[in-house]
XYZ file of C-alpha atoms in Angstrom:
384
model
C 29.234 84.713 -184.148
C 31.334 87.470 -183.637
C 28.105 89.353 -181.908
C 27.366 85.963 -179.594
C 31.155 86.520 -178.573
C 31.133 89.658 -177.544
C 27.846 89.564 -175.305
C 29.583 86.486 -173.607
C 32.885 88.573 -172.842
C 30.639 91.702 -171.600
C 28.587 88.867 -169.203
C 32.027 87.266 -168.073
C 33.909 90.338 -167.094
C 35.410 91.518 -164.240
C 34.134 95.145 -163.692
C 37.316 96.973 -163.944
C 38.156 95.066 -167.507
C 34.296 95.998 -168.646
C 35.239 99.048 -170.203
C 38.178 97.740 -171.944
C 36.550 95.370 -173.282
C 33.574 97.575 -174.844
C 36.041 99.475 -176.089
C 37.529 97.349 -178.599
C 33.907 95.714 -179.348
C 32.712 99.117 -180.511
C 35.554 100.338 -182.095
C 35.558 97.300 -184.055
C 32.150 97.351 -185.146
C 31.424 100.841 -186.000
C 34.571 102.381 -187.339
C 33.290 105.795 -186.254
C 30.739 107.833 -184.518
C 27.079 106.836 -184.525
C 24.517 107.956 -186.892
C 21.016 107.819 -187.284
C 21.186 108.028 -191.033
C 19.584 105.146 -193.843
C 16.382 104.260 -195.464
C 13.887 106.585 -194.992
C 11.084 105.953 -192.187
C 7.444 105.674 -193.065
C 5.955 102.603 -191.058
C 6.167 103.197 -187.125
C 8.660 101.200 -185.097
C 7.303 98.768 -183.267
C 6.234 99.917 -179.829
C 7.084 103.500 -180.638
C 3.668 105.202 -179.710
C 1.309 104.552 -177.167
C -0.810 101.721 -178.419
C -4.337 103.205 -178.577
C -3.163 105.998 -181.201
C -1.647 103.680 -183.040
C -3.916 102.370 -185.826
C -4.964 105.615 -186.322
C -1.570 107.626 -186.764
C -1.003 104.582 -189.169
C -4.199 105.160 -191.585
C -3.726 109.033 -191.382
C -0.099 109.583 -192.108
C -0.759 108.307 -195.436
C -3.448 110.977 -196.396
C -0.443 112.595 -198.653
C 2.698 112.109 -199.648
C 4.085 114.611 -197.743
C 3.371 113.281 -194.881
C 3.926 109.207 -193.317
C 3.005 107.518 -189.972
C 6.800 108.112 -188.428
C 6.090 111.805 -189.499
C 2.683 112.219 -188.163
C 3.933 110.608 -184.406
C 6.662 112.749 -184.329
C 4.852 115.827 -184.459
C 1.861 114.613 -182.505
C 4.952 114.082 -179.511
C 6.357 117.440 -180.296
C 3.019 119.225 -180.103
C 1.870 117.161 -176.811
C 3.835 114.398 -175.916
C 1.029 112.215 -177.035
C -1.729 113.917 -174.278
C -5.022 114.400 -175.504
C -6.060 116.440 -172.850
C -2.668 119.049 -173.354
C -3.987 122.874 -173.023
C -0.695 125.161 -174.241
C -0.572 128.910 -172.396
C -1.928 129.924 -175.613
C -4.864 127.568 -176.000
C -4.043 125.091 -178.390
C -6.088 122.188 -177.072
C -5.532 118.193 -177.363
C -3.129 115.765 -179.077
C -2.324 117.803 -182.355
C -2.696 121.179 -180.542
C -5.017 122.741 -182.375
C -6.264 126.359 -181.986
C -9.618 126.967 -181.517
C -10.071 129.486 -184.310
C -8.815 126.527 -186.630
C -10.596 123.612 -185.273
C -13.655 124.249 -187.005
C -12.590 124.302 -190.310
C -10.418 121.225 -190.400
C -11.909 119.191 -187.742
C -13.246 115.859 -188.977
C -15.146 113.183 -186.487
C -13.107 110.435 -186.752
C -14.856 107.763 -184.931
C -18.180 108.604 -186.399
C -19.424 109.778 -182.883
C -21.557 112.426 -183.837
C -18.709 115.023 -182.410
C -15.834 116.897 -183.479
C -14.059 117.235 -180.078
C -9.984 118.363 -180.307
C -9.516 116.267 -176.766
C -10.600 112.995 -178.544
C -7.852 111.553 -180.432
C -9.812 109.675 -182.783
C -11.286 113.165 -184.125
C -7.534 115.329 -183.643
C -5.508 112.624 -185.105
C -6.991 112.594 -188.666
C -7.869 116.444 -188.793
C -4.228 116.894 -188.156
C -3.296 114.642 -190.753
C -6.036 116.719 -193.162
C -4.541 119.897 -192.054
C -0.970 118.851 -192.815
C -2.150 117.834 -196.167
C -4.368 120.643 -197.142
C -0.855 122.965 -195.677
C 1.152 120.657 -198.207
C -1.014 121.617 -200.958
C -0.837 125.748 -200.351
C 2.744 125.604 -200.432
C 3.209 123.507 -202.960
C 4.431 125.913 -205.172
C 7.442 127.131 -202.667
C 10.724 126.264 -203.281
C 12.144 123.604 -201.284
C 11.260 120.274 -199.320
C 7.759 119.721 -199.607
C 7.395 118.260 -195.714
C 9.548 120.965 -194.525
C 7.365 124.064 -195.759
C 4.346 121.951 -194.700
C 5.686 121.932 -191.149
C 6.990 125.385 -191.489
C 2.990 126.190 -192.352
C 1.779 124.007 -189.569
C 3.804 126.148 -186.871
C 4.009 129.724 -188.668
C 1.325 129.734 -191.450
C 1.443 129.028 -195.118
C 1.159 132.682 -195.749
C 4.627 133.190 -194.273
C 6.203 130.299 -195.730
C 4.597 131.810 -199.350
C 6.114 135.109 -198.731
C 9.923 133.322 -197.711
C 9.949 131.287 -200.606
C 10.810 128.164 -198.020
C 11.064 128.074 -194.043
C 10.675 131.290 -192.741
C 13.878 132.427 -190.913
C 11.849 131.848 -187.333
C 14.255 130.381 -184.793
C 11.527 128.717 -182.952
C 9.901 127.487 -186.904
C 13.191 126.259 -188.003
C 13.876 124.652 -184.815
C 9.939 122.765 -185.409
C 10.822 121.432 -188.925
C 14.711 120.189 -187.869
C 13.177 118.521 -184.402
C 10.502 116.715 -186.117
C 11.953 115.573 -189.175
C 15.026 114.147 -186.378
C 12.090 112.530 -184.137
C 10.737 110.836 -187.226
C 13.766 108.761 -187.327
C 13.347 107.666 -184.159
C 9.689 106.930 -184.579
C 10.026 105.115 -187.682
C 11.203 101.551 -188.475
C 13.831 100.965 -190.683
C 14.814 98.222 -192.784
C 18.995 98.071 -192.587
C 20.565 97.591 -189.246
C 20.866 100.375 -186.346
C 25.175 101.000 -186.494
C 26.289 101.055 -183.349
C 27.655 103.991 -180.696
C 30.371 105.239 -180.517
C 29.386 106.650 -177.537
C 28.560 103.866 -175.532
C 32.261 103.585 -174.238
C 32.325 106.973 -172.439
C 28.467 106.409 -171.115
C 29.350 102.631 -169.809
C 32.586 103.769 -168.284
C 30.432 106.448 -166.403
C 28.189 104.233 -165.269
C 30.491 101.602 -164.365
C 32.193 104.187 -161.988
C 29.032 104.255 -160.047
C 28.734 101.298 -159.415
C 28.158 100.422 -155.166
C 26.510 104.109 -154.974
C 23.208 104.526 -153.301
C 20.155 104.889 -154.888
C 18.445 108.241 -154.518
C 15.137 108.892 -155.830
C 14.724 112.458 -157.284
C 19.231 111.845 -157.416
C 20.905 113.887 -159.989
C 24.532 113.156 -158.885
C 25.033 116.565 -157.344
C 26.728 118.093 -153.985
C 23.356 117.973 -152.924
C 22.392 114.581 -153.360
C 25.895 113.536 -151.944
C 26.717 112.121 -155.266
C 23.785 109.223 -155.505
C 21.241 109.044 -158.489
C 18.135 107.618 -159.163
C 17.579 105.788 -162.596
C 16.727 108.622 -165.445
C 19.476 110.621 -163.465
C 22.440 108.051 -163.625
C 21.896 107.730 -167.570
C 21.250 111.421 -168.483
C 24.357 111.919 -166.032
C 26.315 109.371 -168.092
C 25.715 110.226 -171.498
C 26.202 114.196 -170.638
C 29.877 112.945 -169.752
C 30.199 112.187 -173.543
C 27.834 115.382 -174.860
C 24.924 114.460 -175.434
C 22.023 115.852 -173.109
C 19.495 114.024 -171.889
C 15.688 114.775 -171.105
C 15.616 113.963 -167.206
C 12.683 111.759 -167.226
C 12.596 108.401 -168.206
C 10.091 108.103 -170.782
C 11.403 111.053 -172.615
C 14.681 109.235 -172.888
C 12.910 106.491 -174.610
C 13.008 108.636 -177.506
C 15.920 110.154 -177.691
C 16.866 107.342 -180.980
C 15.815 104.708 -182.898
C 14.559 101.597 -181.240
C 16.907 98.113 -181.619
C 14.941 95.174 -181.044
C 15.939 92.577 -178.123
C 18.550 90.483 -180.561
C 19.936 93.483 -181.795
C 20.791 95.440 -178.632
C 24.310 96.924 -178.232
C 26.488 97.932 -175.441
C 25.781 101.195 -174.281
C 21.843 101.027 -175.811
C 19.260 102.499 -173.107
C 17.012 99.564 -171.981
C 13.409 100.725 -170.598
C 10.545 99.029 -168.374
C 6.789 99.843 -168.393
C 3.774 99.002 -166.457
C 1.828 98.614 -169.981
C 4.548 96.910 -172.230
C 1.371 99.146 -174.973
C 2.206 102.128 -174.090
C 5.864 103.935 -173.839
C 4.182 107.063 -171.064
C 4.378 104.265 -168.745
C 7.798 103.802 -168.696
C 9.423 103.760 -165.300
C 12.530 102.824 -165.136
C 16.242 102.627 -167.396
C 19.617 101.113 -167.337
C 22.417 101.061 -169.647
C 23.141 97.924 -171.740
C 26.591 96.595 -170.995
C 25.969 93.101 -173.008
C 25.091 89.511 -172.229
C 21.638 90.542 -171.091
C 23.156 92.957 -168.692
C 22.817 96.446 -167.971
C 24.202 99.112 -165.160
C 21.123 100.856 -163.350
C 20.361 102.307 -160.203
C 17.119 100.397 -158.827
C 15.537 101.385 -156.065
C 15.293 102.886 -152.580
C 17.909 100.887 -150.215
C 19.420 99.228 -153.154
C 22.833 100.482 -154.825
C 23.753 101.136 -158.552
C 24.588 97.622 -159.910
C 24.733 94.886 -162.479
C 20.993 93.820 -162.883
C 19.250 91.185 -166.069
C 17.150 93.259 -168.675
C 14.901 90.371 -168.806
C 12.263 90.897 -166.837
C 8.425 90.900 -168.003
C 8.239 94.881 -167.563
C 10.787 94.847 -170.619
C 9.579 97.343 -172.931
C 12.685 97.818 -175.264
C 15.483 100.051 -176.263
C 16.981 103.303 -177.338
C 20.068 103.708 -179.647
C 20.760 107.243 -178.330
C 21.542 109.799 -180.671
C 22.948 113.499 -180.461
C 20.613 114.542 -183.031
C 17.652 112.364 -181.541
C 18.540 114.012 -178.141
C 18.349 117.186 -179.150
C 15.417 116.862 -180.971
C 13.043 116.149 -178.135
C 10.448 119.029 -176.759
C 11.350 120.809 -173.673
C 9.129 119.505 -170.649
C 9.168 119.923 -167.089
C 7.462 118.103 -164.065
C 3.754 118.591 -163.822
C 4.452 118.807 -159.968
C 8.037 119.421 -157.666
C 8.101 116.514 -155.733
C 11.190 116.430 -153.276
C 13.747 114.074 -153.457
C 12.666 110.557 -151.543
C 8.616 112.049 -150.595
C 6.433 108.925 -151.250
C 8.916 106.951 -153.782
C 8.334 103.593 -154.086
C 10.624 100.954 -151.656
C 10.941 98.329 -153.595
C 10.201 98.626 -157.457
C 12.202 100.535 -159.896
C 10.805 104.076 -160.685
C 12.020 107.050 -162.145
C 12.548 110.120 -160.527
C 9.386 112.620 -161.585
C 5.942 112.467 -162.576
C 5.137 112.260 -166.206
C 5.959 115.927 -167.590
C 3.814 118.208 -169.127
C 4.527 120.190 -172.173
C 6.024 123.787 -172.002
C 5.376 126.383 -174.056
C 8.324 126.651 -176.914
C 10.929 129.738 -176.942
C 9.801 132.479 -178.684
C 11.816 133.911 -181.485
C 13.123 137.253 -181.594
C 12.005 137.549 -185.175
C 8.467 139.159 -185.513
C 5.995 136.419 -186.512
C 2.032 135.932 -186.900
C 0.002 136.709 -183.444
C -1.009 132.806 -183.545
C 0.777 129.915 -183.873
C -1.942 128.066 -185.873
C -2.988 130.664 -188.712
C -5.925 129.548 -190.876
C -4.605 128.802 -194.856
C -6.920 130.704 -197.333
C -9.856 129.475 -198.282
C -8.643 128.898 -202.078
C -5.871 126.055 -200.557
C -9.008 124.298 -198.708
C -9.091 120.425 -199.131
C -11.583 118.830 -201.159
C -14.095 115.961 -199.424
């Protein structure tokens, strides 16, 4: 009742009593800031991977129990972003990023094709999930978290994670493990209610300043763009006013939390919209929720930032946004530079760049192996 009450105040308000209002709705419903803590996430959240990978990432990421499905899509995204074809400045090659000194060894064919290819998903995704394992077991020994020395081994080699006793002290290792045991949150459903943002206030209030400012696609807010915005730019622009940064593209925000479903969405939730409702890479445009069915977004060329309906059959779903989950997510930039307004749609929402392409991570000061995917010895090999 008292959820159905406010959603009807957020739909009836004027605009200038909107933030008021969310005010004392959040404040009164989460007591402090937001966190992504509570049961731990093994299953996948609905809609949280693109559909074709997963059954797969599913079966797999139970091969051990270091590992789970939430686990096993959150470092598939860190290593590629969920591209098959990804090729790293180093070589790593596909979906898991494997090197090709390593393929060979832990490669399985795992659509029973005949072929062991690291570009086919069906083959990377379950010798990932054997290499994991098989990492799991050679550290077993270590002191520490189980998953986290796995994922140390994964990105620095068990033989360095043997000789630390634990996570090797690797700013660009320790920065893996932390980021992917965040993303799995966000990847993985949970079974007690998201708590809500106590962000959302600062974020809404933002946005709601916008409002009557022209769209601009490629728009960031700056000097520049004479203050205007495009979608992705107008929400990373309004949750950096409260801290939290944003990637710039719209289907990397998607993961910047947990996922609320429909009934559950909260005032200052990121709402998302997809040409395949299967498949969150699609993703092409994102508002802010305000309540009532309502969100703040900037729409398109010729239109202004405005009140708009989130129900619309593009509807993909939502983000609870995080700091941590923010943080979390891989560095990318634009496959191409595409200036501001050259051939953007007219009249359908769209983000601002083309769907990004992995970078290569910082390296760490610290000396560390000459490869980022060292072979384990042959003693720690997996049985078949």
């Amino acid at each position: 009742m008292r959820k159905a009450w406010i959603a009807a105040g957020v739909a009836a308000a004027a605009p200038f009593g909107l933030v008021a209002l969310l005010a004392a709705a959040v404040a009164g419903m989460s007591g402090g800031p937001s966190s992504s803590g509570g049961s731990a996430a093994v299953s996948l959240a609905p809609g949280a991977v693109p559909a074709a990978y997963g059954p797969a990432i599913e079966h797999w990421g139970r091969l051990c129990p270091e590992i789970s499905p939430a686990l096993l899509a959150a470092q598939l995204y860190q290593e590629s972003g969920f591209d098959p074809r990804a090729v790293s400045p180093v070589g790593a090659q596909g979906i898991a990023q494997f090197m090709p000194g390593t393929w060979p060894q832990w490669s399985t064919d795992g659509d029973g094709d005949g072929r062991r290819d690291p570009f086919d998903a069906d083959d990377a995704i379950p010798s990932a999930a054997r290499y994991d394992c098989a990492l799991a077991r050679s550290t077993g020994s270590v002191p520490g978290d189980r998953t986290d020395n796995m994922l140390a081994a994964y990105n620095a080699g068990a033989y360095r994670v043997i000789q630390h006793k634990g996570v090797p002290p690797y700013t660009e290792t320790r920065n893996y493990v932390q980021n992917i045991r965040t993303l799995e949150r966000s990847f993985g459903v949970v079974e007690a209610p998201l708590p809500p943002s106590a962000l959302a206030v600062g974020a809404i209030e933002f946005a709601q300043s916008k409002l009557g400012t022209p769209y601009l696609w490629g728009g960031e807010g700056t000097a520049a763009d004479r203050g205007r915005f495009d979608c992705s730019g107008l929400t990373q622009a309004a949750y950096e006013k409260v801290g939290v940064k944003l990637p710039r593209v719209a289907n990397d925000q998607w993961n910047a939390g947990r996922h609320p479903q429909r009934s559950e969405l909260l005032p200052g939730d990121l709402v998302f919209f997809a040409n395949d409702l299967t498949d969150p890479r699609s993703i092409h445009h994102v508002g802010i929720y305000v309540g009532g069915g309502t969100m703040i977004h900037a729409p398109y060329t010729g239109e202004v930032i405005r009140f708009g309906t989130i129900d619309k059959p593009d509807y993909i779903g939502a983000t609870r946004v995080t700091p941590e989950g923010a943080q979390a997510l891989p560095l990318r930039v634009p496959s191409t530079v595409v200036a501001a307004g050259a051939g953007a749609p007219q009249n359908a929402f769209t983000d601002a760049t083309p769907t990004p392409t992995p970078t290569p991570r910082p390296q760490s000061t610290t000396p560390k192996p000459p490869t980022p995917r060292p072979m384990i010895t042959a003693a720690a090999r997996p049985r078949n």
